[in-house]
CSV table of C-alpha atoms in Angstrom, one decimal:
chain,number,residue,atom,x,y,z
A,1,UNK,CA,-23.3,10.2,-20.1
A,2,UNK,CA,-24.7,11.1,-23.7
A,3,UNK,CA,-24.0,13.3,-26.5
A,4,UNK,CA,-26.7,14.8,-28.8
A,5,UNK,CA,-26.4,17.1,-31.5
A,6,UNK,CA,-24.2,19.4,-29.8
A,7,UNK,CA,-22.1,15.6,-29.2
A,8,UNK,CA,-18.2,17.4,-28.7
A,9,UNK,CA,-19.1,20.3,-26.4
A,10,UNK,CA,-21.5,18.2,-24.1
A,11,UNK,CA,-18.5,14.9,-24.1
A,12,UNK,CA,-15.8,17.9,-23.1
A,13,UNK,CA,-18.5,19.6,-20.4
A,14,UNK,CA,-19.1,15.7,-19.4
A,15,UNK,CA,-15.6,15.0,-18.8
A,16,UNK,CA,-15.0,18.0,-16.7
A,17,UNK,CA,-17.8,17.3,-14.7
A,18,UNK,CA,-16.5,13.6,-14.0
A,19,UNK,CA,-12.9,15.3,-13.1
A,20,UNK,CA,-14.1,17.8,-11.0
A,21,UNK,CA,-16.5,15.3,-8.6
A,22,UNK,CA,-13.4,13.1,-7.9
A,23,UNK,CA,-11.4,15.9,-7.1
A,24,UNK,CA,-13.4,16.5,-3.9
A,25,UNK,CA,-14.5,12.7,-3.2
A,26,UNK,CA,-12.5,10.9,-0.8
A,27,UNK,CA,-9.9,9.1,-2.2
A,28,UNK,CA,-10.6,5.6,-0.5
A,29,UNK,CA,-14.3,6.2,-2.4
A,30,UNK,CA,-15.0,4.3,-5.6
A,31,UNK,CA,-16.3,5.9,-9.1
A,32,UNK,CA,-16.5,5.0,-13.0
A,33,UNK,CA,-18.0,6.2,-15.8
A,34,UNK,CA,-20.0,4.8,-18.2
A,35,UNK,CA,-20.1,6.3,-21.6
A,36,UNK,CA,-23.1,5.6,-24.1
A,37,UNK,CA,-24.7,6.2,-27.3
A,38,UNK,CA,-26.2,3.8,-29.4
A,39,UNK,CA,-24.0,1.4,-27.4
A,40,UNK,CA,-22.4,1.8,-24.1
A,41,UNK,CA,-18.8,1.4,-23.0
A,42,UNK,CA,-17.2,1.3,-19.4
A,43,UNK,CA,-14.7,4.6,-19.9
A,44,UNK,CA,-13.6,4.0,-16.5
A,45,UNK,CA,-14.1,0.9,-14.8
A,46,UNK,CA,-15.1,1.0,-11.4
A,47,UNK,CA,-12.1,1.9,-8.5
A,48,UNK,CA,-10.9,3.7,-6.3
A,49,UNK,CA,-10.6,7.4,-6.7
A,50,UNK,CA,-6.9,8.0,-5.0
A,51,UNK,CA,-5.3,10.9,-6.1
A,52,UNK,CA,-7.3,11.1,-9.5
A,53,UNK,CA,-4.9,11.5,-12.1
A,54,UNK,CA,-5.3,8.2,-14.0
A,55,UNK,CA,-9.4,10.0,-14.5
A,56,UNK,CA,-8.5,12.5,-16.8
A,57,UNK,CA,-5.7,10.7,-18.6
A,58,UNK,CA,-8.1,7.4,-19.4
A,59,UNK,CA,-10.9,10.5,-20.4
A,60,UNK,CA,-8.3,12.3,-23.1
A,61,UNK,CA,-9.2,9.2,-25.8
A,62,UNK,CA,-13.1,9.3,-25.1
A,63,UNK,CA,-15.1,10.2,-28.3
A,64,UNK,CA,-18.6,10.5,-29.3
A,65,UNK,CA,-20.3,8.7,-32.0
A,66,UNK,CA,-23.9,10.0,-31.8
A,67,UNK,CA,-27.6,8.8,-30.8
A,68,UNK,CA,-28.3,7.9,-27.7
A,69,UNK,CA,-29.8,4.2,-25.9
A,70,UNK,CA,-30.3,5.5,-21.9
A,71,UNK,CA,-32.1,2.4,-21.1
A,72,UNK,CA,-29.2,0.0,-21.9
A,73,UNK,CA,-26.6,1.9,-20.3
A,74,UNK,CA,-28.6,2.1,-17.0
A,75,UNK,CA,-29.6,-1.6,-17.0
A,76,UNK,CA,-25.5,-2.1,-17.2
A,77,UNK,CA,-24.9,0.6,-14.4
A,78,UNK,CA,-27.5,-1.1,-12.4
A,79,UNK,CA,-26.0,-4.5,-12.5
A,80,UNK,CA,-22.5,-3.2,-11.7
A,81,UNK,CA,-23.5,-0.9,-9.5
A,82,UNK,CA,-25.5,-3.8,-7.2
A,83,UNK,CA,-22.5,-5.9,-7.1
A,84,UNK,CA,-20.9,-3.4,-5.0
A,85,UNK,CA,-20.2,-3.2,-1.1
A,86,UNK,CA,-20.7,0.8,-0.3
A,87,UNK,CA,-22.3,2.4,2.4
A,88,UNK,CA,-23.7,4.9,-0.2
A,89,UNK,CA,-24.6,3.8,-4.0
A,90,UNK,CA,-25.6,6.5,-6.5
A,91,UNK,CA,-25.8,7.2,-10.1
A,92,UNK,CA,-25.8,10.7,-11.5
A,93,UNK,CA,-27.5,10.6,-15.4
A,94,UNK,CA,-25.7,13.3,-17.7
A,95,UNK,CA,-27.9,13.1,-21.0
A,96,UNK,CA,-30.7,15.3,-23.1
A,97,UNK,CA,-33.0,12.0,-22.6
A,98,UNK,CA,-34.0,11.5,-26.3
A,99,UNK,CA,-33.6,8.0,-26.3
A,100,UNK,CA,-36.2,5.2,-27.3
A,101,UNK,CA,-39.1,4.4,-25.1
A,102,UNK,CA,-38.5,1.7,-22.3
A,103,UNK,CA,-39.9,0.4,-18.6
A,104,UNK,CA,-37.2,3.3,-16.8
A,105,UNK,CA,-39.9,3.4,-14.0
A,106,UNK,CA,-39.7,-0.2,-12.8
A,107,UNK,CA,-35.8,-0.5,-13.8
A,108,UNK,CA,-35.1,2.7,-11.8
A,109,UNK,CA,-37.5,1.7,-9.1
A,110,UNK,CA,-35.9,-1.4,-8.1
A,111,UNK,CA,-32.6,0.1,-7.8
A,112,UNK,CA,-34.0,2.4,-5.3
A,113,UNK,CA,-35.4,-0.6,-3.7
A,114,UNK,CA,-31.9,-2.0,-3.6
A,115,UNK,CA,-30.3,1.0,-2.1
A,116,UNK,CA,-29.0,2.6,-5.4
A,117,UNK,CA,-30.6,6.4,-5.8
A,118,UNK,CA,-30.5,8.1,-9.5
A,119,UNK,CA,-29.8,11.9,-10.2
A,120,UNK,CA,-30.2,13.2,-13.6
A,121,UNK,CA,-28.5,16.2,-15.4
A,122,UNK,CA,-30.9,17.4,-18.3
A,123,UNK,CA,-28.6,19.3,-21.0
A,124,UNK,CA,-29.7,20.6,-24.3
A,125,UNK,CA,-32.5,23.1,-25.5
A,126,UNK,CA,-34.4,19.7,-26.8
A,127,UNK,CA,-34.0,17.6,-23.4
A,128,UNK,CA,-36.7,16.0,-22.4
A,129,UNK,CA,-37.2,16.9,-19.0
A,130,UNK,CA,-39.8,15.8,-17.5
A,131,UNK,CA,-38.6,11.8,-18.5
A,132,UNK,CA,-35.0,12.9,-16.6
A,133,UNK,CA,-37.2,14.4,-13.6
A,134,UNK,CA,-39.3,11.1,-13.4
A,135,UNK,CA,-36.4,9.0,-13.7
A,136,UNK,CA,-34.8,11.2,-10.5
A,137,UNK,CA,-38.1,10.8,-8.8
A,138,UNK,CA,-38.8,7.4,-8.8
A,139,UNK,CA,-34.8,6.7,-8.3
A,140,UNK,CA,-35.1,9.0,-5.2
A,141,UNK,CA,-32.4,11.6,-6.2
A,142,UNK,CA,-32.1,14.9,-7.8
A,143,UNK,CA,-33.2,16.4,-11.2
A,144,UNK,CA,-31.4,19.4,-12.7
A,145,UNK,CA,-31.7,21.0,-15.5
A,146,UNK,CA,-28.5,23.0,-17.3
A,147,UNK,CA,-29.8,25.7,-19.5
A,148,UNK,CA,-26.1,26.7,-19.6
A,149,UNK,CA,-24.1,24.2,-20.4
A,150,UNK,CA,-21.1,25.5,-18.5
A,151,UNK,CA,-22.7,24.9,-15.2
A,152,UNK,CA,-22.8,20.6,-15.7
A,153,UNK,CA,-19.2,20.7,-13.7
A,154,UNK,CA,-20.7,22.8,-10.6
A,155,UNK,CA,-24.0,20.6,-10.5
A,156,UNK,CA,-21.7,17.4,-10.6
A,157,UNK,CA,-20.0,18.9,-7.4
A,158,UNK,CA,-22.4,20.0,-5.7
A,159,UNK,CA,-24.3,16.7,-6.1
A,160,UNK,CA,-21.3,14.7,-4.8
A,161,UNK,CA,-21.0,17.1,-2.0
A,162,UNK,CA,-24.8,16.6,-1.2
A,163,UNK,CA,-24.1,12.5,-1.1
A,164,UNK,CA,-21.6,12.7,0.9
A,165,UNK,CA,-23.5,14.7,3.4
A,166,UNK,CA,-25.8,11.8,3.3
A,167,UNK,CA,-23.3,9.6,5.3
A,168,UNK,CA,-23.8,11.8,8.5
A,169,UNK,CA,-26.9,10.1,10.1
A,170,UNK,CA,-28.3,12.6,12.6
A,171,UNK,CA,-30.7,11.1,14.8
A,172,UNK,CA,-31.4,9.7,18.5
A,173,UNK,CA,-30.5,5.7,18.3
A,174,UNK,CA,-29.8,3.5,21.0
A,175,UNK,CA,-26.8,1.0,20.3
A,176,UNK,CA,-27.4,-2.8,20.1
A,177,UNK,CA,-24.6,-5.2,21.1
A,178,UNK,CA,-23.8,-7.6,18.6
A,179,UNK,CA,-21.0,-9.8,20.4
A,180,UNK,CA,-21.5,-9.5,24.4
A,181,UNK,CA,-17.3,-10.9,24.6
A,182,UNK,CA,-13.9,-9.9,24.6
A,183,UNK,CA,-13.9,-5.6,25.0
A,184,UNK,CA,-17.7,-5.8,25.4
A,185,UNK,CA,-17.6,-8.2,28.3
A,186,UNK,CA,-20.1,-7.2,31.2
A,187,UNK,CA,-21.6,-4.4,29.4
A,188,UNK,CA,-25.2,-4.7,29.8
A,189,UNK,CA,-27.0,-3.9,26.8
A,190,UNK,CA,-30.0,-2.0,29.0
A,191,UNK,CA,-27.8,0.3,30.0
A,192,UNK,CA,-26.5,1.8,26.9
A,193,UNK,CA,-27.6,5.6,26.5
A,194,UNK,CA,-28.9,7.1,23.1
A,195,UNK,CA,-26.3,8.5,20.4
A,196,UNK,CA,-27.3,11.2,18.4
A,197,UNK,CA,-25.9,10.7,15.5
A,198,UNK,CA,-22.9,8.2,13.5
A,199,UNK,CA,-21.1,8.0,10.5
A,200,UNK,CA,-22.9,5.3,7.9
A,201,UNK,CA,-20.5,3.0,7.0
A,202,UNK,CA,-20.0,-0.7,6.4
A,203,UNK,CA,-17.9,-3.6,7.8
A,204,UNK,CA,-14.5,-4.6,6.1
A,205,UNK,CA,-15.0,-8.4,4.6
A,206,UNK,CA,-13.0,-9.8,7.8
A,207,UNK,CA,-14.3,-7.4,9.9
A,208,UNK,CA,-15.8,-8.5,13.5
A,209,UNK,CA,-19.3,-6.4,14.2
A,210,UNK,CA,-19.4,-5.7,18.0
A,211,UNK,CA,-22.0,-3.1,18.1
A,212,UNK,CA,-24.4,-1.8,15.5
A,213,UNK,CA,-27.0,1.6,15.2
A,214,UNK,CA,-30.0,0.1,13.7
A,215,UNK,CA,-28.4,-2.5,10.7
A,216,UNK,CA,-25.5,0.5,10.5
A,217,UNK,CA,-21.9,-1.2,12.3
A,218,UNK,CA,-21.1,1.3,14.9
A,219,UNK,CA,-18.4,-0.7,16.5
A,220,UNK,CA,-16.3,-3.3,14.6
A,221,UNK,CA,-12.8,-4.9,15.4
A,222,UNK,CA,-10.3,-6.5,12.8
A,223,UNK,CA,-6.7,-7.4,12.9
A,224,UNK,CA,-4.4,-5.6,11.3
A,225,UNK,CA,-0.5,-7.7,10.8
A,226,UNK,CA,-0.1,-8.4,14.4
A,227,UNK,CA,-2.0,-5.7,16.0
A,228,UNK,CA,-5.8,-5.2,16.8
A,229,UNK,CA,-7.9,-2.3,14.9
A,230,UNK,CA,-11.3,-0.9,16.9
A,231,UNK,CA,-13.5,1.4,14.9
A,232,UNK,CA,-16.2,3.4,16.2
A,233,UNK,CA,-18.2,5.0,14.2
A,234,UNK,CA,-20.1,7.9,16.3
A,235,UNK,CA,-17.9,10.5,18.6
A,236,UNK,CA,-17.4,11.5,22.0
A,237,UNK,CA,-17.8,14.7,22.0
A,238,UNK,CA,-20.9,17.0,22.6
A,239,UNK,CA,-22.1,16.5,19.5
A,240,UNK,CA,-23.5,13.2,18.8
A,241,UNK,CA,-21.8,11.3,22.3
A,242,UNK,CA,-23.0,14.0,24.8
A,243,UNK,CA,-24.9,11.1,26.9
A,244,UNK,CA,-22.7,8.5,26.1
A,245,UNK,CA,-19.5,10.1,28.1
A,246,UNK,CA,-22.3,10.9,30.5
A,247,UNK,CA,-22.9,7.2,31.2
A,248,UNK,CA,-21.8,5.3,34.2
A,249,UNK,CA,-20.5,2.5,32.3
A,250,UNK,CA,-18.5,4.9,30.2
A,251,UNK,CA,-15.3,4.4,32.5
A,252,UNK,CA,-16.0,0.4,31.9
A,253,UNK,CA,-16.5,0.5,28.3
A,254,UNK,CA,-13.1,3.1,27.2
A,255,UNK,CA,-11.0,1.0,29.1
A,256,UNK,CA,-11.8,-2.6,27.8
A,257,UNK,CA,-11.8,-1.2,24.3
A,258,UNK,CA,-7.9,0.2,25.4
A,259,UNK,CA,-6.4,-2.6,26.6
A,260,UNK,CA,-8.3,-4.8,23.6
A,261,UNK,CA,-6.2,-2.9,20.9
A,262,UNK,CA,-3.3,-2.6,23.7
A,263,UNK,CA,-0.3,-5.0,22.4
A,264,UNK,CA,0.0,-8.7,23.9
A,265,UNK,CA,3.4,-9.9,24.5
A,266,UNK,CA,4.0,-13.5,25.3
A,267,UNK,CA,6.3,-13.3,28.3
A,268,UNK,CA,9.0,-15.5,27.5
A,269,UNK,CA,13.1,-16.0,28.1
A,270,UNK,CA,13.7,-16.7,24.3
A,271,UNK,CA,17.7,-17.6,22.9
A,272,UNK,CA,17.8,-17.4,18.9
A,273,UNK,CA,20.8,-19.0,16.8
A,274,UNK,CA,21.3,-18.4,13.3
A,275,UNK,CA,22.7,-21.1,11.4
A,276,UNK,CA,24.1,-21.5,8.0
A,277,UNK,CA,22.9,-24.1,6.0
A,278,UNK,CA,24.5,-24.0,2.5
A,279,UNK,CA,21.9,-20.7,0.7
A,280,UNK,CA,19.2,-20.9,3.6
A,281,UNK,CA,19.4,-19.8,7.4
A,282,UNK,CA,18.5,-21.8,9.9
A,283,UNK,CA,16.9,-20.3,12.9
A,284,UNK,CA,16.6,-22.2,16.0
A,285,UNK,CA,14.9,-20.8,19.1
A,286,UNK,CA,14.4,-22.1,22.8
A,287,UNK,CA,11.8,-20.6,24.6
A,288,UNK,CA,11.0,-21.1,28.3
A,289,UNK,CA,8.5,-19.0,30.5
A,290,UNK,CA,9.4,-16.6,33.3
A,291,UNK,CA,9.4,-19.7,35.9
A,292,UNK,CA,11.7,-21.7,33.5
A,293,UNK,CA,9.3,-24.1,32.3
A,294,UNK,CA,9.4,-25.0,28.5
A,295,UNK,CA,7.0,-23.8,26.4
A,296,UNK,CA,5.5,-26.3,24.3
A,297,UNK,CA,2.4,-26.8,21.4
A,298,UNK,CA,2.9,-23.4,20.2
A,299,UNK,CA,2.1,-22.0,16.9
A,300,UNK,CA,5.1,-20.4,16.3
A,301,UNK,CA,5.3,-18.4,13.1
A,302,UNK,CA,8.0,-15.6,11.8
A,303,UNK,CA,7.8,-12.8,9.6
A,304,UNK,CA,11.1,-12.5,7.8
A,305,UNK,CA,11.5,-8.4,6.4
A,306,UNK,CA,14.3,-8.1,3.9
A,307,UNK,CA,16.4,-4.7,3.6
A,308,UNK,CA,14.5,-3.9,0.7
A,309,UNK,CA,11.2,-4.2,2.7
A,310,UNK,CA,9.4,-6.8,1.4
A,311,UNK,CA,8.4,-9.8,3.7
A,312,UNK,CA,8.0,-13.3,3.6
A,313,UNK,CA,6.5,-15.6,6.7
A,314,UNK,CA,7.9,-18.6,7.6
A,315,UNK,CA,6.3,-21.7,9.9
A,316,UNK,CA,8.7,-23.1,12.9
A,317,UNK,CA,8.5,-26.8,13.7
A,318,UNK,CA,8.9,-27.7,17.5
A,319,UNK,CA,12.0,-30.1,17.2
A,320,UNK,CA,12.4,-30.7,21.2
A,321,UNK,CA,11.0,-29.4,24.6
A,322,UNK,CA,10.6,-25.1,24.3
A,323,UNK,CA,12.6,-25.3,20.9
A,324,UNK,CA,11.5,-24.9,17.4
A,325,UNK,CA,13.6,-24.4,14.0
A,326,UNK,CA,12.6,-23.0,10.3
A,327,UNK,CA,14.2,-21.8,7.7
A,328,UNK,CA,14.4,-19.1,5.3
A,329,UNK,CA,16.7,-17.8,2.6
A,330,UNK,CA,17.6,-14.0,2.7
A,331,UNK,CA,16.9,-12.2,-0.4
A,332,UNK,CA,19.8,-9.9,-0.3
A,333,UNK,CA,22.5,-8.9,1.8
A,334,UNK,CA,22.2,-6.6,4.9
A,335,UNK,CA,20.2,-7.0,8.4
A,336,UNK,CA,16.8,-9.0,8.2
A,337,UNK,CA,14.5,-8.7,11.0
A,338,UNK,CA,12.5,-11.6,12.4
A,339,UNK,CA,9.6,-11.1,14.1
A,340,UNK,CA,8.5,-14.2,16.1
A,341,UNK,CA,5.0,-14.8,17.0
A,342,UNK,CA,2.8,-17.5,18.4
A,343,UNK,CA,-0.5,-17.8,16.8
A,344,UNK,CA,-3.6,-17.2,19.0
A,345,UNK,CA,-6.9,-19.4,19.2
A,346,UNK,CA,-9.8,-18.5,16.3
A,347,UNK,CA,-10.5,-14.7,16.2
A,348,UNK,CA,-7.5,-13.7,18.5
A,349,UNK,CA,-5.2,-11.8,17.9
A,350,UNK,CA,-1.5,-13.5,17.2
A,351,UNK,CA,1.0,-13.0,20.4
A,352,UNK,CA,4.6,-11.4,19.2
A,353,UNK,CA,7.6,-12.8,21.1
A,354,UNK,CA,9.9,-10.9,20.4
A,355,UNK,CA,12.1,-9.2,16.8
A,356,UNK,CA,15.5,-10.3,16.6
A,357,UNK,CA,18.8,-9.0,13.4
A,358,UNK,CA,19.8,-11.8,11.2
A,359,UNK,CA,22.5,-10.3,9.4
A,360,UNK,CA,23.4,-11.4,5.3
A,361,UNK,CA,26.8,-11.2,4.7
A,362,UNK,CA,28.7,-11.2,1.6
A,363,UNK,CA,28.9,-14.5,-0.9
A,364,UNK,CA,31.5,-16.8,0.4
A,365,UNK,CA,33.7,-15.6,-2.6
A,366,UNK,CA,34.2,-12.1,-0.4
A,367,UNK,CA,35.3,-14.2,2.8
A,368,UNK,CA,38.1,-16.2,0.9
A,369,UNK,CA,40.9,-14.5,2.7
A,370,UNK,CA,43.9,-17.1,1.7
A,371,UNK,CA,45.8,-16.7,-1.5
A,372,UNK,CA,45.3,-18.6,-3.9
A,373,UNK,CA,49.0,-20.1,-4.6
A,374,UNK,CA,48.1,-23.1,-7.0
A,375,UNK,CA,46.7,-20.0,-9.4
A,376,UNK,CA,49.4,-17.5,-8.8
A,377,UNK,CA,52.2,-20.3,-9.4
A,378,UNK,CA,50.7,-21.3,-12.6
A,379,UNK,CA,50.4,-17.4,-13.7
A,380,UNK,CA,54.2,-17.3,-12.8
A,381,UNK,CA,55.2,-20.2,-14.9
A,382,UNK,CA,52.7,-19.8,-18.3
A,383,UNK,CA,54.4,-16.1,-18.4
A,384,UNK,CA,57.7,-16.9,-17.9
A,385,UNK,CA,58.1,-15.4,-14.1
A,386,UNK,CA,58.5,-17.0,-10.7
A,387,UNK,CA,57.2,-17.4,-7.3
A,388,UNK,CA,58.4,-15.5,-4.7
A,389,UNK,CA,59.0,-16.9,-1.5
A,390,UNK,CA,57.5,-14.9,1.8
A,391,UNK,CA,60.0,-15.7,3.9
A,392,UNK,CA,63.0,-14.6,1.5
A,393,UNK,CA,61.2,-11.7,0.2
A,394,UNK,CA,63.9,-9.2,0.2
A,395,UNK,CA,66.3,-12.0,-1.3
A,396,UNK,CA,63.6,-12.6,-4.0
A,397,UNK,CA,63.3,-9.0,-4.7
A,398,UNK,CA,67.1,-8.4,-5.6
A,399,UNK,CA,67.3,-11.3,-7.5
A,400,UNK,CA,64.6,-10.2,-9.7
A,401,UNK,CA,66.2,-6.5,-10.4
A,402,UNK,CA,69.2,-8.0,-10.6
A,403,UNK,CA,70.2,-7.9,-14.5
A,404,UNK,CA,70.5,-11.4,-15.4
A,405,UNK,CA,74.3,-12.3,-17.0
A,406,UNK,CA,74.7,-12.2,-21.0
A,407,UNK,CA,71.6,-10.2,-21.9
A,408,UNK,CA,73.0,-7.0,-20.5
A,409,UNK,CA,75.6,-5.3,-18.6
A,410,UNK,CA,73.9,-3.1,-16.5
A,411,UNK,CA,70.6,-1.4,-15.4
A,412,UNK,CA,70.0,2.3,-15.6
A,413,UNK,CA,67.2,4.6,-14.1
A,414,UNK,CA,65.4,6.3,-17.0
A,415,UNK,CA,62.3,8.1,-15.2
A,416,UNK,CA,63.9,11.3,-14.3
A,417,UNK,CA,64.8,12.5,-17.8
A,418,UNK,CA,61.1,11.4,-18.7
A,419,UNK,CA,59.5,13.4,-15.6
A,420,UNK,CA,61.6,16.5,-16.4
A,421,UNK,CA,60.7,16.3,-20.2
A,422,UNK,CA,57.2,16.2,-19.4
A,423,UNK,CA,57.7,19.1,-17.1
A,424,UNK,CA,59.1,20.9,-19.1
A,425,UNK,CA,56.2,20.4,-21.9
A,426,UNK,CA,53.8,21.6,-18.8
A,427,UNK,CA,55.2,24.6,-18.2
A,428,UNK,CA,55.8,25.6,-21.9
A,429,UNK,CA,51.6,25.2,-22.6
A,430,UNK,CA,50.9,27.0,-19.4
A,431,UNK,CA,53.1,30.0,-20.9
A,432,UNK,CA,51.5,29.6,-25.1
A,433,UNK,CA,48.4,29.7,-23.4
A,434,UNK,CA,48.5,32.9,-21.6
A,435,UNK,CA,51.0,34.9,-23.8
A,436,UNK,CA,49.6,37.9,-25.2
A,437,UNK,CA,48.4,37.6,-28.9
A,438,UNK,CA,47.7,41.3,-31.1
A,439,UNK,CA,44.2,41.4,-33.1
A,440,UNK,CA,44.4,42.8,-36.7
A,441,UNK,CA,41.9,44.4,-38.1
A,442,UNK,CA,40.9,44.0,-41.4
């Protein structure tokens, strides 16, 4: 975005505009904004949207400086922009288009090419319109002009709303099959029936592509911690999947995807000790199948959670037939869980075991429950005092009260006086504080 003669009004329309697209974007979608003049600055560096309040608090300090190079800040856009992975890339141009002459059709041209459309936003009696209208034609987007200034927020939204629509693809397409294996396993690919319609998206990086609707993923798996994650990216429904539920094979293909993303157990008869080894734990588990055989050459792993959430995964060693040992040292006291799981072949999923309590106790100091007589003897002695002896207790106790000869010739209870003195003090506030008092006037 640019600012012209009219620089602060168009800056505080342009900020508005930016805050009110990501208000209705999703929040897993990715924006930025670059601001130019004569040079151009990243205001908001390309990520997510979220819940967008870090947009309008990184906007507040965003000042203009005057005059305006379009050309530069679009060749930066462009080479951000194309190092993106999006199912959608587009630019909307905010600026009056006086700027120095440059090559915008090829630049804007091969970003269409690459997938990157252009929509301009012509503000300012003294735009140049018809260079923002050729720079939205050849970038295969939208021109709009804003006579009134006030409306660049509601063309900013409307324009995100109408990109968005653009990830509903509406149109007859019969599925390939990518990978004929694992859920798609004796599903013949000449008897897939049309969709009419998807949702454009694109693969995460580890992301295994099962199915796809034209180049678009339609169907893609990934692992997710221990579990399995199907995506699909059309519906089932009358809309777009009306002769798709239709299908014979339908029955076949629900239920492989199922009991794909279903939860694999390996069936074991597990025994887990905990041991304590100075600050770490170690675990040692046995594990032997169902018919009691031992269950060797496994890739048994463990994640370790902490009370306070966080996790840490450990590697087990097999030490001797069906058992294996690790280690780990808890983080804090309270119950840790350990989750055991045996690591599948390439691309499967891992198989859990089972989740089993290790409880952190309290430091060894807590657990000392003997008395320490060395330390209490040596009190007794450096103050003058003595020891006294368990099993004479009550012989121990009289001799201590009794008063010892020459320094005096008897012992006298003083407390009572005290209490009744400080009784007495009680009561006499309690009766100052609620006697009557007379108010002279004056």
């Amino acid at each position: 975005m640019g600012a012209g003669s009219e620089g602060s009004t168009k800056l505080d329309l342009a900020k508005a505009a930016a805050i009110a697209a990501a208000d209705i974007m999703n929040p897993t979608d990715q924006g930025g904004v670059l601001a130019f003049d004569a040079n151009w600055d990243w205001a908001l560096p390309f990520r997510q949207v979220g819940k967008g309040e870090w947009i309008s608090e990184r906007l507040a300090g965003l000042q203009s400086d005057g005059g305006t190079d379009l050309y530069k800040a679009m060749v930066e856009a462009y080479r951000v922009i194309a190092t993106k992975q999006a199912a959608i890339k587009h630019v909307i141009v905010l600026s009056d288009g006086l700027t120095d002459k440059a090559d915008f059709q090829t630049l804007v041209t091969r970003m269409a090419h690459e997938g990157i459309t252009v929509s301009t936003v012509s503000v300012g009696n003294d735009a140049d319109v018809q260079l923002m209208a050729d720079i939205a034609k050849n970038g295969k987007g939208r021109g709009y002009v804003a006579l009134d200034p006030q409306t660049i927020p509601q063309i900013f939204t409307t324009e995100t709303l109408l990109i968005s629509r653009d990830l509903l693809i509406e149109k007859p397409v019969t599925p390939t099959i990518v990978t004929p294996t694992g859920p798609l396993k004796g599903i013949s690919q000449n008897s897939l029936p049309a969709l009419r319609g998807y949702v454009l998206t694109y693969p995460k990086p580890r992301a295994e592509l099962l199915m796809r609707a034209d180049k678009d993923p339609l169907l893609v798996s990934w692992r997710y911690g221990l579990g399995q994650v199907l995506a699909f990216t059309s519906d089932l429904s009358g809309r777009w999947g009306k002769d798709w539920v239709a299908w014979r094979g339908f029955p076949q293909w629900a239920s492989q995807l199922a009991r794909d993303t279903m939860r694999k157990i390996l069936e074991t008869r597990m025994r887990t000790d905990f041991q304590a080894d100075s600050e770490s734990i170690r675990v040692v588990t046995d594990l032997v199948s169902r018919e009691g055989k031992f269950l060797n050459h496994l890739r048994l792993k463990a994640n370790i959670t902490a009370p306070n959430r966080t996790s840490q995964q450990q590697i087990f060693q097999q030490t001797a037939p069906g058992r294996y040992e690790g280690r780990f040292t808890p983080s804090q006291r309270g119950v840790h869980f350990v989750t055991l799981f045996a690591e599948g072949k390439a691309g499967e999923a891992p198989l859990p075991v089972a989740t089993v309590p290790y409880i952190a106790p309290y430091p060894k100091e807590y657990r000392q429950l003997k008395p320490n007589l060395a330390l209490l003897s040596r009190l007794a002695e450096d103050t003058g005092g003595e020891m006294l002896d368990p099993a004479n207790f009550g012989e121990g106790l009289r001799r201590l009260y009794t008063p010892t000869p020459g320094k005096s010739r008897q012992g006298q209870e003083t407390w009572w006086p005290l209490a009744g003195a400080g009784l007495f003090l009680f009561l006499a506030d309690l009766v100052l504080r609620s006697w009557p008092t007379r108010k002279v006037s004056i």
